[in-house]
Amino acid sequence: MCLPQTGSFVALRLDPMTMVENLRNLNLTAACRDLKLGTYVAYISQLDQVVSPFPSPHVSAALHFVFQGIPPNEFDWIEGIQQDMSIPILPNARHPFRRTPLNPGVPLPWKNCYISPLVVAWAKAVPVLIDPTHIATPQEQKRIRSVMDADVNSWNTMGRGKHMAAPAPQRALRRSPRRRLRSDVGGYRNAKHSAKLADHSQEESDAESFHTAQSSQSGVDSTSSLLEYVSSSAQRFGDDVDILRSLAVAIGQQKAALEPIVNLSSDLSLVNGILSPQKYLNELDLILRLIYHFEVAEIRRPFWRADYVQEASPTTPIANHKSWFARTFLTWQGRRTRCMNMVLASVVTLTAMIRYALKSVYNTNDQEERKA
C-alpha cells in the first residue's frame, strides 16, 4: 500500500518550498525555507486525480483534520456546527448522542479525538510506498461515509446554522487575509498563476483548498465524475461534448492549481500533540502573504532601489546570505525585462498619440481647403 490512502490517518505538513519553486524567486525561496510549520493529523476520506497540462506526480486528497475535543460551533467561515456533527475516534468513545466511534485499526495515541465532516481541506501530495499504520477497513470507511453524508445534509437543511434554506454549503464570503491580498489589482492574480495558484472571483471562497464535506463526499468537484457525466451525455449534447469535456478539464485544472502541497507520513509519533486546524490555515495565509510580498509588492517599487531585498516579511526574518553587489545584480537582472516592457509600452502609446494628432490636423486642413 501507499500514502495517501483512503481511510487512513496521516501526519501532514505544508511544503512551501515545492509550492513556490516554479516562481524561481531566490528571496521567496529563502523566506519559505525559514518558516517553522506545524505537523497536523488528518483522516483521508477521498482521493482525486490531479488534472494538469503537464505530468504531475501529485494526488489530491480530502483531509479531515483531527480535533482534540468536540469541534467548535464555528470554524473559519463555517457556522452552525452542532456538537452531534462529529465522529469520535478510538480510543475515544464519548459522543453527545452516543455515536459509534471510528475504528482506525490501531487506536490513536491521543485521547478525546474527533473529526468533523464539515471541516475538510483538499491538498496535493506525492504518493509514497508506506503502509499506513492507522487505517479503517473498507466496511468502516463505508459506514463513516454515510455518517458524513448525513451530517452534511443536516447542516444544509439548517441553512448553515442560520435557519435559512441553503441548497449546498457555500464557500466563504467574508473578507479574510487571503481575500485582502487578492483585492490588490491584478498583480496577485498574475503571481498566483505563475505559482500555480489560480485566482478566485470576489464571490468565491477564502481558499479553494478549503472545501466543505459536501464537495468531498458527493464527488461534485471530481474531474473524473465530470468526464463520466459528459461521456454519458454524448447523445443529448451532440457536437457540444468536446466543449463540455474541455470545461470539465478546466475545472479540474483550477481545483488542482489552488490546492496546497503537503508532505504526508504514517508515523503519528512524529506529532507531539494535536494542533488546532486553524493554525494550518494561518500557515497557508502566511505563505500566500510571502508570495504577495515578493512577487507583487516589490514589483511596484522603484527598480533603482536595491535595499528592498533586505525587507523581510513582518512575521518571518530572512537570512542575509548574499553580498550587497550580488543582491543588487540579481535585483537588476530581474527587473530589466519589466523595465524594457514598460519602455516599449510607452513608445507604442506615444506613437499612437502622435499618429492620432497628425490625423486630426490633416483632417482639419482638408476641411478648410474644401470650404475655400
Coordinates of C-alpha atoms in Angstrom, one line a residue:
M1 CA 0.0 0.0 0.0
C2 CA 1.0 3.6 -0.2
L3 CA 0.1 7.1 1.1
P4 CA -2.2 8.9 0.6
Q5 CA -4.7 6.0 1.1
T6 CA -8.4 6.4 1.6
G7 CA -9.5 5.6 5.2
S8 CA -6.0 6.3 6.7
F9 CA -4.8 8.7 9.4
V10 CA -1.7 10.7 8.4
A11 CA 0.6 13.3 9.8
L12 CA 0.9 16.2 7.3
R13 CA 2.9 19.3 7.0
L14 CA 2.7 22.1 4.4
D15 CA 5.5 22.1 1.8
P16 CA 6.0 25.8 0.8
M17 CA 9.4 25.1 -0.9
T18 CA 7.6 23.0 -3.5
M19 CA 4.7 25.4 -3.8
V20 CA 6.9 28.3 -4.8
E21 CA 9.6 26.6 -6.7
N22 CA 8.1 27.5 -10.1
L23 CA 8.4 31.2 -9.3
R24 CA 12.2 30.9 -9.2
N25 CA 12.4 33.8 -6.7
L26 CA 15.5 33.4 -4.6
N27 CA 14.3 35.6 -1.8
L28 CA 10.9 34.0 -1.7
T29 CA 12.5 30.5 -1.5
A30 CA 14.8 31.7 1.3
A31 CA 11.8 33.1 3.2
C32 CA 9.9 29.8 2.8
R33 CA 12.9 27.8 3.9
D34 CA 13.0 29.8 7.2
L35 CA 9.3 29.0 8.0
K36 CA 8.6 26.9 11.0
L37 CA 5.5 24.9 10.3
G38 CA 3.4 22.6 12.4
T39 CA 2.5 18.9 11.9
Y40 CA -1.2 18.0 11.8
V41 CA -3.2 14.8 11.9
A42 CA -6.0 14.2 9.5
Y43 CA -8.3 11.5 8.2
I44 CA -8.3 10.9 4.4
S45 CA -11.8 10.4 3.2
Q46 CA -11.4 10.7 -0.6
L47 CA -8.7 10.7 -3.3
D48 CA -8.9 12.5 -6.6
Q49 CA -6.7 12.8 -9.7
V50 CA -4.7 16.0 -10.3
V51 CA -5.6 17.4 -13.7
S52 CA -2.7 19.3 -15.2
P53 CA -1.4 20.1 -18.7
F54 CA 1.9 18.8 -17.5
P55 CA 2.7 15.5 -15.9
S56 CA 2.1 15.7 -12.2
P57 CA 3.4 13.4 -9.5
H58 CA 0.8 14.5 -7.0
V59 CA -2.5 13.0 -5.9
S60 CA -5.3 15.2 -4.5
A61 CA -6.7 14.1 -1.0
A62 CA -9.6 15.3 1.1
L63 CA -8.2 15.8 4.6
H64 CA -10.5 15.8 7.7
F65 CA -8.4 17.4 10.5
V66 CA -8.4 15.7 13.9
F67 CA -9.6 17.8 16.8
Q68 CA -8.8 17.1 20.4
G69 CA -12.2 17.6 22.0
I70 CA -15.6 18.4 20.4
P71 CA -15.1 20.6 17.3
P72 CA -16.2 24.2 17.9
N73 CA -19.5 25.6 16.7
E74 CA -17.7 27.9 14.3
F75 CA -14.5 27.1 12.4
D76 CA -13.0 29.6 9.9
W77 CA -16.1 30.5 7.8
I78 CA -18.2 27.5 8.7
E79 CA -21.0 28.3 11.1
G80 CA -23.7 26.3 12.9
I81 CA -21.6 23.1 13.6
Q82 CA -23.7 21.2 16.1
Q83 CA -22.0 19.1 18.8
D84 CA -23.5 15.9 17.3
M85 CA -21.9 16.7 13.9
S86 CA -18.7 15.0 15.0
I87 CA -17.2 11.5 14.9
P88 CA -15.2 10.1 17.8
I89 CA -12.0 8.2 17.1
L90 CA -10.9 5.2 19.2
P91 CA -9.7 5.0 21.9
N92 CA -12.3 7.8 22.4
A93 CA -15.8 6.5 22.6
R94 CA -17.6 9.6 24.0
H95 CA -20.2 11.4 21.9
P96 CA -23.2 13.6 22.8
F97 CA -25.5 11.2 21.0
R98 CA -23.5 8.0 21.6
R99 CA -22.4 7.8 18.0
T100 CA -20.3 4.7 17.3
P101 CA -16.6 5.8 17.1
L102 CA -14.4 5.4 14.1
N103 CA -12.1 2.4 14.4
P104 CA -8.7 3.3 12.8
G105 CA -7.4 -0.3 13.1
V106 CA -4.8 0.8 15.7
P107 CA -6.2 3.3 18.3
L108 CA -4.7 6.8 18.0
P109 CA -2.0 7.7 20.6
W110 CA -4.2 10.5 21.9
K111 CA -7.4 10.6 23.9
N112 CA -10.6 12.6 23.2
C113 CA -10.1 12.9 19.4
Y114 CA -12.8 13.7 16.9
I115 CA -13.2 14.6 13.2
S116 CA -15.9 16.8 11.7
P117 CA -17.5 16.1 8.3
L118 CA -17.7 19.9 7.8
V119 CA -14.0 20.6 8.3
V120 CA -12.1 19.3 5.4
A121 CA -9.3 20.6 3.2
W122 CA -8.1 19.5 -0.2
A123 CA -4.3 19.2 -0.6
K124 CA -1.9 17.6 -3.1
A125 CA 0.7 15.0 -2.0
V126 CA 3.3 12.8 -3.7
P127 CA 2.4 9.1 -3.3
V128 CA 4.9 7.2 -1.2
L129 CA 5.2 3.4 -0.7
I130 CA 4.4 3.3 3.0
D131 CA 1.9 1.0 4.7
P132 CA -0.5 3.2 6.8
T133 CA -0.3 2.4 10.5
H134 CA -3.8 3.6 11.3
I135 CA -6.4 2.7 8.6
A136 CA -10.0 1.8 8.7
T137 CA -11.4 -1.3 7.0
P138 CA -13.5 -0.8 3.8
Q139 CA -16.7 -1.6 5.8
E140 CA -15.8 1.1 8.3
Q141 CA -15.0 3.6 5.6
K142 CA -18.4 3.0 4.0
R143 CA -20.1 3.5 7.4
I144 CA -18.2 6.7 8.1
R145 CA -19.0 7.9 4.6
S146 CA -22.8 7.5 5.3
V147 CA -22.4 9.3 8.6
M148 CA -20.6 12.2 7.0
D149 CA -23.3 12.5 4.3
A150 CA -26.0 12.6 6.9
D151 CA -24.2 15.4 8.9
V152 CA -23.7 17.4 5.7
N153 CA -27.3 17.0 4.7
S154 CA -28.4 18.0 8.2
W155 CA -26.2 21.1 8.0
N156 CA -27.6 22.1 4.7
T157 CA -31.2 21.7 6.0
M158 CA -30.4 24.0 8.8
G159 CA -29.2 26.7 6.4
R160 CA -25.6 26.6 7.6
G161 CA -26.7 27.3 11.1
K162 CA -28.6 30.4 10.2
H163 CA -32.1 28.9 10.0
M164 CA -32.5 29.7 6.3
A165 CA -32.7 27.5 3.2
A166 CA -29.4 26.7 1.5
P167 CA -29.1 24.2 -1.4
A168 CA -25.4 23.4 -0.5
P169 CA -22.6 24.7 1.7
Q170 CA -21.4 27.9 0.2
R171 CA -17.8 28.9 0.4
A172 CA -16.5 31.9 2.3
L173 CA -18.0 35.4 1.6
R174 CA -16.2 37.1 4.5
R175 CA -13.1 39.2 3.9
S176 CA -10.0 37.3 5.2
P177 CA -6.3 38.0 4.8
R178 CA -6.3 35.9 1.6
R179 CA -9.3 37.9 0.3
R180 CA -7.5 41.2 1.1
L181 CA -4.4 40.1 -0.8
R182 CA -6.5 39.2 -3.9
S183 CA -8.2 42.6 -3.9
D184 CA -4.9 44.3 -4.8
V185 CA -5.5 44.9 -8.6
G186 CA -4.4 42.2 -10.9
G187 CA -0.8 41.7 -9.7
Y188 CA -1.5 39.0 -7.2
R189 CA -3.5 37.1 -9.8
N190 CA -0.5 37.0 -12.1
A191 CA 1.7 35.9 -9.3
K192 CA -0.7 33.1 -8.3
H193 CA -0.9 32.0 -11.9
S194 CA 2.9 31.7 -12.1
A195 CA 2.9 29.9 -8.8
K196 CA 0.1 27.5 -10.0
L197 CA -2.3 29.3 -7.6
A198 CA -5.2 30.4 -9.7
D199 CA -7.3 33.4 -8.6
H200 CA -10.8 33.4 -7.2
S201 CA -13.8 35.6 -8.1
Q202 CA -15.0 38.0 -5.4
E203 CA -17.9 35.8 -4.6
E204 CA -16.0 32.6 -4.1
S205 CA -14.1 31.1 -1.3
D206 CA -11.3 32.2 1.1
A207 CA -9.2 29.4 -0.5
E208 CA -10.4 26.8 -2.9
S209 CA -8.2 24.4 -1.0
F210 CA -10.7 24.6 1.9
H211 CA -13.8 22.7 0.8
T212 CA -16.8 21.5 2.6
A213 CA -17.6 17.9 3.2
Q214 CA -20.4 18.2 0.6
S215 CA -17.9 18.6 -2.2
S216 CA -15.6 15.9 -0.9
Q217 CA -18.3 13.4 -0.3
S218 CA -20.6 13.9 -3.2
G219 CA -17.8 14.0 -5.8
V220 CA -19.1 17.2 -7.5
D221 CA -15.6 18.6 -7.7
S222 CA -14.1 15.3 -9.1
T223 CA -12.9 15.8 -12.6
S224 CA -13.3 12.1 -13.3
S225 CA -17.0 12.4 -12.4
L226 CA -17.4 15.3 -14.7
L227 CA -15.8 13.4 -17.5
E228 CA -18.0 10.4 -17.0
Y229 CA -21.1 12.7 -16.9
V230 CA -20.0 14.3 -20.2
S231 CA -19.3 10.9 -21.8
S232 CA -22.7 9.5 -20.7
S233 CA -24.5 12.6 -22.1
A234 CA -22.9 12.4 -25.6
Q235 CA -26.2 11.7 -27.4
R236 CA -28.0 14.5 -25.7
F237 CA -25.4 17.2 -26.2
G238 CA -24.2 16.1 -29.7
D239 CA -21.4 18.4 -31.0
D240 CA -21.1 20.2 -27.7
V241 CA -19.4 17.2 -26.0
D242 CA -15.9 18.4 -26.7
I243 CA -16.8 21.8 -25.2
L244 CA -18.2 20.2 -22.1
R245 CA -15.2 17.9 -21.8
S246 CA -12.8 20.9 -22.1
L247 CA -14.8 22.7 -19.4
A248 CA -14.6 19.7 -17.1
V249 CA -10.8 19.5 -17.6
A250 CA -10.5 23.3 -17.0
I251 CA -12.5 22.9 -13.7
G252 CA -10.2 20.1 -12.6
Q253 CA -7.1 22.1 -13.5
Q254 CA -8.2 25.1 -11.5
K255 CA -9.1 22.9 -8.5
A256 CA -5.7 21.2 -8.6
A257 CA -3.8 24.5 -9.1
L258 CA -5.5 26.0 -6.0
E259 CA -4.6 23.2 -3.7
P260 CA -1.5 23.5 -1.5
I261 CA 1.2 20.8 -1.4
V262 CA 1.8 18.8 1.8
N263 CA 4.1 16.1 2.9
L264 CA 2.5 13.0 4.4
S265 CA 3.7 10.4 6.9
S266 CA 2.0 7.4 8.5
D267 CA 4.2 7.7 11.6
L268 CA 2.0 9.6 14.1
S269 CA 4.7 9.5 16.7
L270 CA 6.2 12.5 14.8
V271 CA 3.3 14.6 16.2
N272 CA 4.0 15.9 19.7
G273 CA 0.3 16.9 20.1
I274 CA -2.9 17.6 18.2
L275 CA -2.6 21.2 16.8
S276 CA -5.6 23.3 16.0
P277 CA -6.6 23.1 12.3
Q278 CA -6.9 26.9 12.4
K279 CA -3.1 27.1 12.6
Y280 CA -2.9 25.2 9.3
L281 CA -5.0 27.9 7.7
N282 CA -2.9 30.6 9.3
E283 CA 0.3 29.0 7.9
L284 CA -1.3 28.8 4.5
D285 CA -2.2 32.5 4.8
L286 CA 1.4 33.3 5.7
I287 CA 2.7 31.5 2.6
L288 CA 0.3 33.5 0.4
R289 CA 1.4 36.7 2.1
L290 CA 5.0 35.9 1.3
I291 CA 4.1 35.3 -2.3
Y292 CA 2.4 38.6 -2.4
H293 CA 5.3 40.4 -0.7
F294 CA 8.0 39.1 -3.0
E295 CA 6.0 38.7 -6.3
V296 CA 3.6 41.7 -6.2
A297 CA 4.5 44.4 -3.7
E298 CA 8.1 44.6 -4.8
I299 CA 7.2 44.9 -8.5
R300 CA 5.6 48.3 -7.8
R301 CA 8.8 49.6 -6.0
P302 CA 11.3 51.7 -8.0
F303 CA 13.7 49.4 -9.8
W304 CA 16.7 51.6 -8.7
R305 CA 16.1 50.6 -5.1
A306 CA 18.3 47.7 -4.1
D307 CA 17.6 47.8 -0.4
Y308 CA 14.2 46.1 -0.9
V309 CA 15.9 42.7 -0.7
Q310 CA 16.7 43.4 2.9
E311 CA 13.0 44.0 3.8
A312 CA 11.6 40.7 5.1
S313 CA 8.1 39.6 5.9
P314 CA 6.9 41.2 9.2
T315 CA 6.5 37.8 10.7
T316 CA 9.4 35.9 9.2
P317 CA 13.1 37.1 9.2
I318 CA 15.2 36.3 6.1
A319 CA 18.8 35.5 6.3
N320 CA 21.1 38.0 4.5
H321 CA 23.1 35.3 2.8
K322 CA 24.2 37.3 -0.3
S323 CA 26.5 40.3 -0.7
W324 CA 25.2 43.7 -1.5
F325 CA 26.6 43.5 -5.0
A326 CA 25.1 40.1 -5.7
R327 CA 21.7 41.1 -4.4
T328 CA 21.8 44.3 -6.4
F329 CA 22.8 42.5 -9.6
L330 CA 20.0 39.9 -9.1
T331 CA 17.6 42.7 -8.5
W332 CA 18.5 44.5 -11.7
Q333 CA 18.5 41.3 -13.7
G334 CA 15.0 40.5 -12.5
R335 CA 13.7 44.0 -13.3
R336 CA 15.4 44.7 -16.6
T337 CA 12.8 42.8 -18.6
R338 CA 10.0 44.6 -16.7
C339 CA 11.6 48.0 -17.4
M340 CA 12.1 47.2 -21.1
N341 CA 8.4 46.2 -21.4
M342 CA 7.4 49.5 -19.7
V343 CA 9.5 51.5 -22.1
L344 CA 8.2 49.6 -25.1
A345 CA 4.6 50.2 -24.0
S346 CA 5.3 53.9 -23.5
V347 CA 6.8 54.2 -27.0
V348 CA 3.8 52.4 -28.6
T349 CA 1.4 54.6 -26.7
L350 CA 3.3 57.8 -27.7
T351 CA 3.4 56.7 -31.3
A352 CA -0.3 56.1 -31.4
M353 CA -0.9 59.6 -29.8
I354 CA 1.3 61.3 -32.4
R355 CA -0.5 59.5 -35.3
Y356 CA -3.9 60.5 -33.9
A357 CA -2.8 64.1 -33.5
L358 CA -1.3 64.2 -37.1
K359 CA -4.5 62.7 -38.5
S360 CA -6.6 65.3 -36.7
V361 CA -4.5 68.1 -38.1
Y362 CA -4.7 66.6 -41.6
N363 CA -8.5 66.3 -41.4
T364 CA -8.8 69.9 -40.2
N365 CA -6.7 71.2 -43.1
D366 CA -8.6 69.1 -45.6
Q367 CA -11.9 70.5 -44.4
E368 CA -10.6 74.1 -44.6
E369 CA -9.4 73.5 -48.2
R370 CA -12.8 72.2 -49.2
K371 CA -14.6 75.2 -47.7
A372 CA -12.2 77.5 -49.5

